[in-house]
Coordinates of C-alpha atoms in Angstrom, one line a residue:
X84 CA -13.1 -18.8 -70.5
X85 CA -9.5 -20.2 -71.2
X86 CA -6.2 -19.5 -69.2
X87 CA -3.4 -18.1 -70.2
X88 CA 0.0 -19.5 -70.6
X89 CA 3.5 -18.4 -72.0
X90 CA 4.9 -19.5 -74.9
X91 CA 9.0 -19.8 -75.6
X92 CA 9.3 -16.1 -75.6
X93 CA 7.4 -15.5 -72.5
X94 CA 4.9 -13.9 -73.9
X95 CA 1.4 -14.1 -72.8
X96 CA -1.0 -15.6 -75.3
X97 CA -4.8 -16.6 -75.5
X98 CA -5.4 -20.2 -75.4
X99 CA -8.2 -21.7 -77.8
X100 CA -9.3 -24.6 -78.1
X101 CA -7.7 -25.6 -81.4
X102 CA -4.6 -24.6 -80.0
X103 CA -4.5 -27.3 -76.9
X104 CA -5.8 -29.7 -79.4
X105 CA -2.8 -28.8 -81.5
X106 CA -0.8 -28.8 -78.5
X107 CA -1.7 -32.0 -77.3
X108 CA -1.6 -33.3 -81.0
X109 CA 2.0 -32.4 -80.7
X110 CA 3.7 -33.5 -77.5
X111 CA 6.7 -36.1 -77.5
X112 CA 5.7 -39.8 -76.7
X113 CA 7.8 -39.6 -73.6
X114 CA 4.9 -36.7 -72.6
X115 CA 1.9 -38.9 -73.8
X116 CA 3.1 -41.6 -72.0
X117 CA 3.8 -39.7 -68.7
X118 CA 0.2 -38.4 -69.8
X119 CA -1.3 -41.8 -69.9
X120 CA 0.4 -42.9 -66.9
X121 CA -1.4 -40.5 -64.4
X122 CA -4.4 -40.0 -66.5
X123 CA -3.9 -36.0 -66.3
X124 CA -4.6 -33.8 -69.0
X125 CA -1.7 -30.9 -69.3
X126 CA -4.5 -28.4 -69.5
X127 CA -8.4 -29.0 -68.1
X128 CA -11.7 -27.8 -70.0
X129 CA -11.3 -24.5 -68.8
X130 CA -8.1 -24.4 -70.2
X131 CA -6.3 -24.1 -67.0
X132 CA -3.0 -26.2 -66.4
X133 CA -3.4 -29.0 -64.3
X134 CA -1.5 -28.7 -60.7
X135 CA 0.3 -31.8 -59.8
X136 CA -2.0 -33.5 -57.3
X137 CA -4.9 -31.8 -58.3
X138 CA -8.3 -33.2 -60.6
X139 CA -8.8 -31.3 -63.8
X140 CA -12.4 -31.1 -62.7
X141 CA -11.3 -28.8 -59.5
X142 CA -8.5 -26.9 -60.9
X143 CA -9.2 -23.2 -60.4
X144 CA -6.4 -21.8 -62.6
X145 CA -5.1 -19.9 -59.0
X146 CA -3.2 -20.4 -56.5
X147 CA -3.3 -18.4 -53.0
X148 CA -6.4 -16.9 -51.5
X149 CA -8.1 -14.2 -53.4
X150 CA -10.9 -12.2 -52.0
X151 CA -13.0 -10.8 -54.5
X152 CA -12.9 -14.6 -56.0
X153 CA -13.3 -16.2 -53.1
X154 CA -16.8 -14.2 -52.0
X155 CA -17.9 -14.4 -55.1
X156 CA -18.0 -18.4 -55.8
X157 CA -18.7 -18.5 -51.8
X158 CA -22.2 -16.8 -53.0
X159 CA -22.7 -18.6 -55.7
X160 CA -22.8 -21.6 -54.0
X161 CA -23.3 -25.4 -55.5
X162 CA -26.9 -24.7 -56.7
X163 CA -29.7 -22.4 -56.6
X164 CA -31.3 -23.3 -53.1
X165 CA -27.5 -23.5 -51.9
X166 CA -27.3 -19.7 -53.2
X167 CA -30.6 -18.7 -51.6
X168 CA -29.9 -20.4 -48.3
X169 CA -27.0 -17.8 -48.1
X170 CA -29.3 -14.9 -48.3
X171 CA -29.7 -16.0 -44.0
X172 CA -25.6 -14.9 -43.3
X173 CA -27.0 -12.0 -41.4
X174 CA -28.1 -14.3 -39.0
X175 CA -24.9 -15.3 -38.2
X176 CA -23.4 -12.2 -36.3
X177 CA -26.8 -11.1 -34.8
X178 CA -26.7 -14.3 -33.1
X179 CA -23.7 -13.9 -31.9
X180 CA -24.3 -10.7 -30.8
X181 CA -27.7 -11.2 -28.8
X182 CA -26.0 -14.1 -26.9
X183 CA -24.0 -11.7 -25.2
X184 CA -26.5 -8.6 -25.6
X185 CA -29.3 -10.4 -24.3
X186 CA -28.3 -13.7 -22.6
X187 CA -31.3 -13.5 -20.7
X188 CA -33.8 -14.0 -23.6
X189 CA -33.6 -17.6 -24.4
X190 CA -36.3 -18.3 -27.2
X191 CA -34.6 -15.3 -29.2
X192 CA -31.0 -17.0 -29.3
X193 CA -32.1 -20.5 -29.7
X194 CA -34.0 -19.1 -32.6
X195 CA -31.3 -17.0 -34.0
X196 CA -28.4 -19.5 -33.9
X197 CA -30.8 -22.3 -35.1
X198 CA -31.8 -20.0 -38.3
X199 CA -27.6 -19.2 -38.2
X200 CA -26.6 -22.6 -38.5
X201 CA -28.4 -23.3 -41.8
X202 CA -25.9 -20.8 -43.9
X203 CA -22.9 -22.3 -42.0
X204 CA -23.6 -25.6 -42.3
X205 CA -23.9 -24.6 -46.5
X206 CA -20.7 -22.8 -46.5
X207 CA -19.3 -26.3 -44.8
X208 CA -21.1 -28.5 -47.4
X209 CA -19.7 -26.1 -50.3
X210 CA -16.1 -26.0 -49.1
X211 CA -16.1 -30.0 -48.4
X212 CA -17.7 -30.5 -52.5
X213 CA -15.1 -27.8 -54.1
X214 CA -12.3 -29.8 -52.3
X215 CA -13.8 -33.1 -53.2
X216 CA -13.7 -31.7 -57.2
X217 CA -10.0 -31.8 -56.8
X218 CA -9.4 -35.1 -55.6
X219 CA -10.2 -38.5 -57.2
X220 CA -13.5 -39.2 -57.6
X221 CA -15.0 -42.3 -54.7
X222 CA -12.5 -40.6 -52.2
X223 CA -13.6 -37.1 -52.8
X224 CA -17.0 -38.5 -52.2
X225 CA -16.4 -39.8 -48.6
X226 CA -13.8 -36.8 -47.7
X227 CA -17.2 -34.4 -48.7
X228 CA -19.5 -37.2 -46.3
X229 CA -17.2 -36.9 -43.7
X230 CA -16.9 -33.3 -43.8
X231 CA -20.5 -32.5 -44.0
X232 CA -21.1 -34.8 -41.1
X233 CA -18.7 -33.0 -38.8
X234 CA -21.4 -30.5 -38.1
X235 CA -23.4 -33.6 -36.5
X236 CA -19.9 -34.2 -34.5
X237 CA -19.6 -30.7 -33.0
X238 CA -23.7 -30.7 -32.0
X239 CA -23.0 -34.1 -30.5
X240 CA -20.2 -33.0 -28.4
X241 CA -21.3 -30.0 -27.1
X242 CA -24.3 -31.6 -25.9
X243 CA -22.3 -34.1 -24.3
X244 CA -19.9 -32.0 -23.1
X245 CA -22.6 -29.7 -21.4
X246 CA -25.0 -32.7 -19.8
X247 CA -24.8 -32.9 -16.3
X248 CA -26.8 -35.8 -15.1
X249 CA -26.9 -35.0 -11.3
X250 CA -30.0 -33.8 -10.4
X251 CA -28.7 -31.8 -7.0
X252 CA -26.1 -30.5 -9.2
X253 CA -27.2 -26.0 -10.2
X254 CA -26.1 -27.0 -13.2
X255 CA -28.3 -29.8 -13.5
X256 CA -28.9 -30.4 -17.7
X257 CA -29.5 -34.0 -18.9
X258 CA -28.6 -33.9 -22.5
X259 CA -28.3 -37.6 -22.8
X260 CA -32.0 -38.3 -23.7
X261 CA -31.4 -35.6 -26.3
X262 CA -28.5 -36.8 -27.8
X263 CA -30.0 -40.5 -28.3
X264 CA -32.8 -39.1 -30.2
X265 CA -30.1 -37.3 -31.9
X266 CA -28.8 -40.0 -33.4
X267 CA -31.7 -41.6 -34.4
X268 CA -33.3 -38.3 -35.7
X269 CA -30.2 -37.8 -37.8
X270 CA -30.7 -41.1 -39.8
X271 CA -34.5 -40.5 -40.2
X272 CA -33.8 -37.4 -41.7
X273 CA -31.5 -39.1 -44.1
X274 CA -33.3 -42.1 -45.3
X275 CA -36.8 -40.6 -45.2
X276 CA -36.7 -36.4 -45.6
X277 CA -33.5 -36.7 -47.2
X278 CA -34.1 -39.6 -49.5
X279 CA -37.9 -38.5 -50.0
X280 CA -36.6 -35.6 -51.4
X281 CA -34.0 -36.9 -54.0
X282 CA -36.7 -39.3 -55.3
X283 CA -39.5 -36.5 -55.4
X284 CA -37.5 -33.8 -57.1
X285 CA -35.6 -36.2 -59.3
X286 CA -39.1 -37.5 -59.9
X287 CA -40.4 -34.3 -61.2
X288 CA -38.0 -33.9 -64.9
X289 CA -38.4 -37.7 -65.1
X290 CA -40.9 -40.5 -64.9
X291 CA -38.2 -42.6 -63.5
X292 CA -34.8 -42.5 -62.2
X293 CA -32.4 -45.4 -61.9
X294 CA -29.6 -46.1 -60.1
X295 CA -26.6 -48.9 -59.5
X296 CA -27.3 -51.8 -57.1
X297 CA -23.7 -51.4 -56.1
X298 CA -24.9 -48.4 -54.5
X299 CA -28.0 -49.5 -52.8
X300 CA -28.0 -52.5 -51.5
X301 CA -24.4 -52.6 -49.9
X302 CA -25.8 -49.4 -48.3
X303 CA -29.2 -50.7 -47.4
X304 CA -28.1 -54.1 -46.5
X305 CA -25.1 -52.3 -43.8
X306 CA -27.7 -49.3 -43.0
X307 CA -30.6 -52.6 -41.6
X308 CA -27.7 -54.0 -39.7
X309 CA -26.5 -50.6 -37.7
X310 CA -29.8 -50.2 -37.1
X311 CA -30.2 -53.4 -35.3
X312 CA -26.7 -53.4 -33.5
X313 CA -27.7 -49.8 -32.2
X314 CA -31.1 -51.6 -31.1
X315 CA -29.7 -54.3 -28.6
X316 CA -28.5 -52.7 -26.1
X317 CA -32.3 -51.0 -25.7
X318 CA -33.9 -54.4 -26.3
X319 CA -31.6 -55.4 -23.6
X320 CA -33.0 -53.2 -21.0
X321 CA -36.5 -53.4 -21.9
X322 CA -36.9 -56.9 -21.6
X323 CA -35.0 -57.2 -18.2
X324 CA -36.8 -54.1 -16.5
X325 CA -40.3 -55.8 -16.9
X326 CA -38.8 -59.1 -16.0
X327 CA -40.2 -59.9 -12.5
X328 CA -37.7 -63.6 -12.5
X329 CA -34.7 -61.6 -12.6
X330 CA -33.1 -60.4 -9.5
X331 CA -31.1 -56.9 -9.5
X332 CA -31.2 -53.6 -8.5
X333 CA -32.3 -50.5 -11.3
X334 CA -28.5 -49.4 -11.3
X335 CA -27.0 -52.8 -11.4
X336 CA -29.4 -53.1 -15.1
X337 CA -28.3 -49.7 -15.9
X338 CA -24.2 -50.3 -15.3
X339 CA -25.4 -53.8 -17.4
X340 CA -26.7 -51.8 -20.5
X341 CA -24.3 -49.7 -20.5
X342 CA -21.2 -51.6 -20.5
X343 CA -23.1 -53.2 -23.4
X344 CA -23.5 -50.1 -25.4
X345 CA -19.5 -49.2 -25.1
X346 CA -18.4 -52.4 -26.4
X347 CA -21.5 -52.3 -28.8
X348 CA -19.8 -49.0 -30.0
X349 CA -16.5 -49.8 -30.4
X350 CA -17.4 -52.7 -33.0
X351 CA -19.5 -50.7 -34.7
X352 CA -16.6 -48.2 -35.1
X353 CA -14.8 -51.4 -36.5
X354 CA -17.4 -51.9 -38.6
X355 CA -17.0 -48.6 -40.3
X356 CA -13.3 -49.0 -40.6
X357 CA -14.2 -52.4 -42.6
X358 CA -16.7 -50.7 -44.5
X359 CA -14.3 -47.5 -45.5
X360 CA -11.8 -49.9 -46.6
X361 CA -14.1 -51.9 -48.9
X362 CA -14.9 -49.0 -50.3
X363 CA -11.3 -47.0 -50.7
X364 CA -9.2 -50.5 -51.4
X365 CA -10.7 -54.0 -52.5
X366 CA -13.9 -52.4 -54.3
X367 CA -13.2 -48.9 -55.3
X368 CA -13.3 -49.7 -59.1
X369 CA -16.9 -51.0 -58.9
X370 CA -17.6 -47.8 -57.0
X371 CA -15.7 -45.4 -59.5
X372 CA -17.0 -47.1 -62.5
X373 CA -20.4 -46.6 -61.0
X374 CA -19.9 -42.6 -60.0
X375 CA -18.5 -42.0 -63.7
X376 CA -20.9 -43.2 -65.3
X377 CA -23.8 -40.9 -63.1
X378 CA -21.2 -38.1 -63.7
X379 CA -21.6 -38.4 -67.5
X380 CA -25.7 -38.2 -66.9
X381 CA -25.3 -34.7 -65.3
X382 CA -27.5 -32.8 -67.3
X383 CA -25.9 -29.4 -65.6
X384 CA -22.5 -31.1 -66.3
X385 CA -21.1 -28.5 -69.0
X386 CA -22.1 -25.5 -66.6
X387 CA -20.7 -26.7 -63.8
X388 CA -17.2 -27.2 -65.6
X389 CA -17.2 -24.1 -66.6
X390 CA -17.8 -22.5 -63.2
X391 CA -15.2 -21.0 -61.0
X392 CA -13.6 -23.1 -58.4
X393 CA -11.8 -22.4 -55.1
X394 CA -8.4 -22.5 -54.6
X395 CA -7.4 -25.4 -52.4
X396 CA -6.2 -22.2 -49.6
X397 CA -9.3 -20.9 -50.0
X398 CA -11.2 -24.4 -49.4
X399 CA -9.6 -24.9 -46.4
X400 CA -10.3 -21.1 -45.6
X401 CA -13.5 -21.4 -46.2
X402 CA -13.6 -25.1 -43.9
X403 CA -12.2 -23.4 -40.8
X404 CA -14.7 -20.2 -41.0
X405 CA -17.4 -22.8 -41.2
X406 CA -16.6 -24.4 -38.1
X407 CA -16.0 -21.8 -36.2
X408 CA -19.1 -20.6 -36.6
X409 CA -20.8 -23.8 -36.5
X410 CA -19.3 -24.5 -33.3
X411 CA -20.1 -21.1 -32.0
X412 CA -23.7 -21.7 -32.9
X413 CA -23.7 -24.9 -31.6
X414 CA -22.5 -23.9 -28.0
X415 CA -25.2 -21.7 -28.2
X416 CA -28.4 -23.1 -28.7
X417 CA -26.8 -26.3 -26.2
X418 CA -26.7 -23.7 -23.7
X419 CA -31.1 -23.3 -24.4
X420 CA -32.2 -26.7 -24.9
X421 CA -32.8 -26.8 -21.6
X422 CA -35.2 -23.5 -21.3
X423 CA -37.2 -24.6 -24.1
X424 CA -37.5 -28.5 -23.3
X425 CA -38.3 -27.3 -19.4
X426 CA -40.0 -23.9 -19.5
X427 CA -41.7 -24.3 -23.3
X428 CA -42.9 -27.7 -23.1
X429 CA -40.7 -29.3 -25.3
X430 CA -40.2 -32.8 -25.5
X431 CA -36.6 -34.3 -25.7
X432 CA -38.0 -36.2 -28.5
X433 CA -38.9 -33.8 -30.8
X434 CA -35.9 -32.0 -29.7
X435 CA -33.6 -34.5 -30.6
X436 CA -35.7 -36.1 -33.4
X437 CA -36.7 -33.8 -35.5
X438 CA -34.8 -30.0 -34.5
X439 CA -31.5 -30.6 -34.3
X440 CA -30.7 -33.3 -37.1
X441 CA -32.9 -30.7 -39.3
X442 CA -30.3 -27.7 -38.4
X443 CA -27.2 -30.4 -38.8
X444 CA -28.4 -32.3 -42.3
X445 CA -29.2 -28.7 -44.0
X446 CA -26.1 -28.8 -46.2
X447 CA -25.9 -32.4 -46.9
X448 CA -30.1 -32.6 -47.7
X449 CA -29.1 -29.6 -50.7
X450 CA -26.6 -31.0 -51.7
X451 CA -28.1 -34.3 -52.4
X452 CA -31.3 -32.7 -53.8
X453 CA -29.3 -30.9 -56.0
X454 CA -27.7 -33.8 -57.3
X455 CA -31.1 -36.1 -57.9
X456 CA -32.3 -33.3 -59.9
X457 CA -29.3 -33.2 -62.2
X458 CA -30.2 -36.9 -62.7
X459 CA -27.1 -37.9 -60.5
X460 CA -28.8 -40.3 -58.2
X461 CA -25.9 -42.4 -57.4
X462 CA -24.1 -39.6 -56.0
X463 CA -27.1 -38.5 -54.4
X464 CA -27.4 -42.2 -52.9
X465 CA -23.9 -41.9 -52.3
X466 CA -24.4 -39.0 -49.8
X467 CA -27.7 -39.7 -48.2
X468 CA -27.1 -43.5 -47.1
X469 CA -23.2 -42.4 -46.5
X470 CA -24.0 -39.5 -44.0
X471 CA -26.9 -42.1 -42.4
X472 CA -24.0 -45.1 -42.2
X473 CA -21.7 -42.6 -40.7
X474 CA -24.0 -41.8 -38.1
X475 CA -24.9 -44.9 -37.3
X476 CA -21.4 -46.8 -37.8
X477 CA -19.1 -43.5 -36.4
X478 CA -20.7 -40.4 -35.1
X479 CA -22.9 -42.0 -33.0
X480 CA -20.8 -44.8 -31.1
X481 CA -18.1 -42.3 -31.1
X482 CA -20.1 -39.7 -28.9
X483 CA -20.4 -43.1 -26.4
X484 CA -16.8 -43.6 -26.4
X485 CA -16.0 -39.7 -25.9
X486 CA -18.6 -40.2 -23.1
X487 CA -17.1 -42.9 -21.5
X488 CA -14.0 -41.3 -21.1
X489 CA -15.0 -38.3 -20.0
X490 CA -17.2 -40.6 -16.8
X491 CA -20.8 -39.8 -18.2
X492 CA -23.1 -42.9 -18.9
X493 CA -23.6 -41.6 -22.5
X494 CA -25.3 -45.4 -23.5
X495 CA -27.4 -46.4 -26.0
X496 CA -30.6 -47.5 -24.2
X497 CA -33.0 -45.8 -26.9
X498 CA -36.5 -45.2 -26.1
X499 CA -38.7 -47.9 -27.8
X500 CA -40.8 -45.5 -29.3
X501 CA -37.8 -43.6 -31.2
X502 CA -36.2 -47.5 -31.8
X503 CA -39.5 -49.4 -32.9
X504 CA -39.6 -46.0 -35.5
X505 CA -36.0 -46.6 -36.6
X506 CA -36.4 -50.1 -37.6
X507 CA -39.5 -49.3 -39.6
X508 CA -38.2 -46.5 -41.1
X509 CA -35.0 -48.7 -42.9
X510 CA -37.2 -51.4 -43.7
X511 CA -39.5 -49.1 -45.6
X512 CA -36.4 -47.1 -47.6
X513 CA -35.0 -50.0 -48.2
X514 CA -38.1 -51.8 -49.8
X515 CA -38.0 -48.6 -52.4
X516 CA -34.0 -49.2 -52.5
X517 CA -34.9 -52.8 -54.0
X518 CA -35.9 -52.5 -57.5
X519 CA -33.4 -50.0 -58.4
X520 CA -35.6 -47.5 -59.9
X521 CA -37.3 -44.5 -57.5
X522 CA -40.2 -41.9 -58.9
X523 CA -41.8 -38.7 -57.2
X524 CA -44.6 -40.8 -55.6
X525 CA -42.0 -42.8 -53.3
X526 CA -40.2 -39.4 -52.7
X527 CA -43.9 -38.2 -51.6
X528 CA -44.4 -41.5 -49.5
X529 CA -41.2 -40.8 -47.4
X530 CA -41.7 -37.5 -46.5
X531 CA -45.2 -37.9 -45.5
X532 CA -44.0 -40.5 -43.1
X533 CA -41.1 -38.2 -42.1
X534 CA -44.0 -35.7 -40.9
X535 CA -46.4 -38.4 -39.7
X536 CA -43.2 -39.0 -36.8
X537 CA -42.5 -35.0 -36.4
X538 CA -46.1 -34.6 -35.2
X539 CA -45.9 -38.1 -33.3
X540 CA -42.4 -37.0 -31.5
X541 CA -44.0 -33.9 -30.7
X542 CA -46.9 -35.0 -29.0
X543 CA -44.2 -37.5 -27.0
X544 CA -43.8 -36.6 -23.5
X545 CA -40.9 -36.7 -21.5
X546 CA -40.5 -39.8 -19.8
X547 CA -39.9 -38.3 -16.6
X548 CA -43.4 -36.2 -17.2
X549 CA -44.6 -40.1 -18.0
X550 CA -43.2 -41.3 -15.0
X551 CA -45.0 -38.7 -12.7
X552 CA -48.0 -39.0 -14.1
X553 CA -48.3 -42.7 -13.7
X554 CA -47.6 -41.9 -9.9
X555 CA -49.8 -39.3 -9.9
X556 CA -52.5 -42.0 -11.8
X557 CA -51.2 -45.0 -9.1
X558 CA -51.9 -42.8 -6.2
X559 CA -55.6 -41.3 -7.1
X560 CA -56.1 -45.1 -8.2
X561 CA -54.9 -45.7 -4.5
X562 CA -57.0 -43.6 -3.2
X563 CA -60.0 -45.1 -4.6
X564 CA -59.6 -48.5 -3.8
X565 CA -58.8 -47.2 -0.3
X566 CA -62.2 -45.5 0.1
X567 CA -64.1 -48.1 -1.8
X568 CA -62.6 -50.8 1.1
X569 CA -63.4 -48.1 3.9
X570 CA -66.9 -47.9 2.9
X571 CA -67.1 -51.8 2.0
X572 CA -66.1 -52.2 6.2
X573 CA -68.8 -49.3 7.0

């Protein structure tokens, strides 16, 4: 369980624990102090020695990139369901394999690459929390948020990257509608699957959990207003279109809203920058203070110390192979929306909705989870309404700007159903945010309102199938006025 260091002689000798007791016991004042100073132990639980730079709670004892070790804690994984989900690897390459096998058979690689993007997106979570051990607590936090969201980022831009809005165009694909209910699915994951789940399995070893108004509120209160700064911009549109005293063309409302949505997005970019900084720099101690104390709750605290930890090589292995592979996966099942919104009925709704932020949240939901059922609901606060105010503060105003410099009108003119849904959806996790305290029958609440949406969005039409059935109900309405006038004439 300990390391081993050398003594004066070189010699290679068993560390105990009495002996770094002894040892620490024994060090010159100068050492203490220089101790005290960077609030670094010379040698962590494990008995490793501390690398400069390095947390005690992520030192691995290694350096470099070993194989055997690196497989091995990549299996293991951050929890249980973490370690299960990795039983789906072979996935991975037979997805990448039927793509180009089989490019014709479009259910099969949507299916595969969606079931393949689970265990990478895990590998990506487990990478961005074994490098988050080794740095200081409130910023490891956000680096692991950020990281875990990047799989969002990649979806995002793909689909962007791949929508071609002109309908004469072959390569006619409209991802647009897709990526809007993207962004919104992605925070309804979070604050009512996401969050449900915390509370429910926290719930479960407890009759009540409690965590730090620091935590919830800020997040709540800046979580209510993204969601309404995302809203205007659809509000915008909604009112003019059915405005009969306003003069303009269709296009002339469209070029309106979205010239709105870019400068929308870049303030709400802003906003995030403000918000990372209150967290990092004026506020961070209120934030720490709040983490370490959760920490000290951990009931699997003493077994996770003791587990082995990636080298900081291997984290950033491990980070690059995840990618790549998310990225791969993510070409490919962009490349079959449009087959199974089209040809299998579909809607870009549940498409964007529900699917895709369920595929992108996977490692972020575990880890969170996993963290309420340890008793840690801070940090599981801490992801969950992080990842959500990412989304809704970065990724998705980011995919607007990206779209605005690459000339697509990538706006934010939501449908009302998906925004009407948002809105209600934060006022409702916020309400359970309020008191501070969360049980399993509020976890069971939000997820039964998660799935009360997911059969909604499904049974959503597309509003271009809306569009032609309401001609199609016009004309046949047409029709029999016209025959009902003819034979009032006869």
């Amino acid at each position: 369980m300990f390391g081993k260091r050398k003594d004066k002689a070189g010699v290679g000798t068993r560390t105990t624990g009495q002996d770094l007791e002894l040892a620490n016991s024994q060090e010159p004042k100068e050492a203490k102090t220089h101790q005290h100073r960077h609030h670094h132990p010379i040698y962590n639980h494990n008995g490793h020695k501390v690398t400069k730079g390095i947390h005690p709670d992520g030192e691995s004892g290694r350096k470099g990139i070993h194989p055997h070790h690196f497989l091995r804690i990549s299996a293991r994984s951050a929890s249980k369901i973490s370690m299960i989900v990795n039983v789906l690897w072979p996935f991975v390459p037979a997805a990448i394999a039927v793509r180009y096998a089989r490019p014709g058979d479009h259910v099969l690689i949507f299916v595969l690459n969606y079931i393949a993007m689970v265990p990478s997106a895990n590998l990506l979570g487990f990478a961005g929390q074994e490098l988050a051990r080794k740095l200081p607590k409130l910023f490891g936090v956000l680096v692991e948020t950020f990281l875990g969201g990047i799989v969002e980022i990649v979806l995002f831009m793909v689909l962007l990257h791949k929508s071609n809005d002109d309908p004469a165009s072959k390569d006619y694909n409209d991802f647009i509608p897709v990526i809007r209910a993207a962004i919104l699915g992605s925070i309804l994951a979070n604050v009512l699957l996401c969050l449900g789940f915390c509370f429910f399995a926290g719930g479960l070893r407890r009759e009540e959990q409690d965590f730090d108004p620091a935590i919830s509120e800020v997040g709540s209160g800046l979580l209510l207003t993204a969601g309404f700064s995302l809203m205007i911009p659809a509000a915008f549109f909604t009112s003019l279109n059915r405005s009969t005293t306003v003069d303009g063309t269709p296009e002339r409302l469209a070029d309106e809203v979205l010239i709105i949505s870019r400068i929308t997005s870049v303030i709400l970019i802003i906003a995030f920058l403000v918000y990372t900084w209150f967290q990092m720099r004026t506020h961070h101690s209120i934030y720490d203070e709040v983490l370490e104390k959760d920490e000290a709750r951990d009931d699997d605290r003493h077994k996770d110390l003791k587990k082995a930890k990636l080298t900081l090589t291997e984290c950033v292995v491990a980070l690059v192979i995840a990618i790549t592979c998310v990225s791969f996966h993510a070409v490919f099942l962009v490349e079959n929306i449009h087959y199974i919104v089209h040809e299998k009925g579909i809607s870009d709704s549940f498409m964007g909705l529900i699917l895709v932020p369920l595929v992108e949240k996977a490692a972020e939901n575990l880890t969170a989870v996993d963290e309420a059922w340890d008793n840690q609901m801070n940090f599981a606060l801490a992801h969950v309404l992080g990842a959500t105010i990412q989304t809704a503060l970065l990724n998705g105003p980011l995919v607007v700007i990206v779209g605005w410099g690459l000339h697509k009108a990538m706006d934010l003119n939501f449908e009302i159903f998906n925004a009407v849904i948002l809105i209600l959806a934060i006022v409702v996790a916020g309400n359970f945010l309020r008191d501070g305290k969360s049980n399993y029958l509020e976890g069971a609440l939000l997820v039964l309102i998660y799935i009360i949406i997911a059969i909604a969005a499904f049974n959503y039409p597309n509003p271009k199938a809306v569009a032609a059935s309401s001609s199609a109900t016009s004309a046949t309405t047409g029709a029999e006025a016209g025959g009902h006038k003819l034979r009032a004439l006869r």
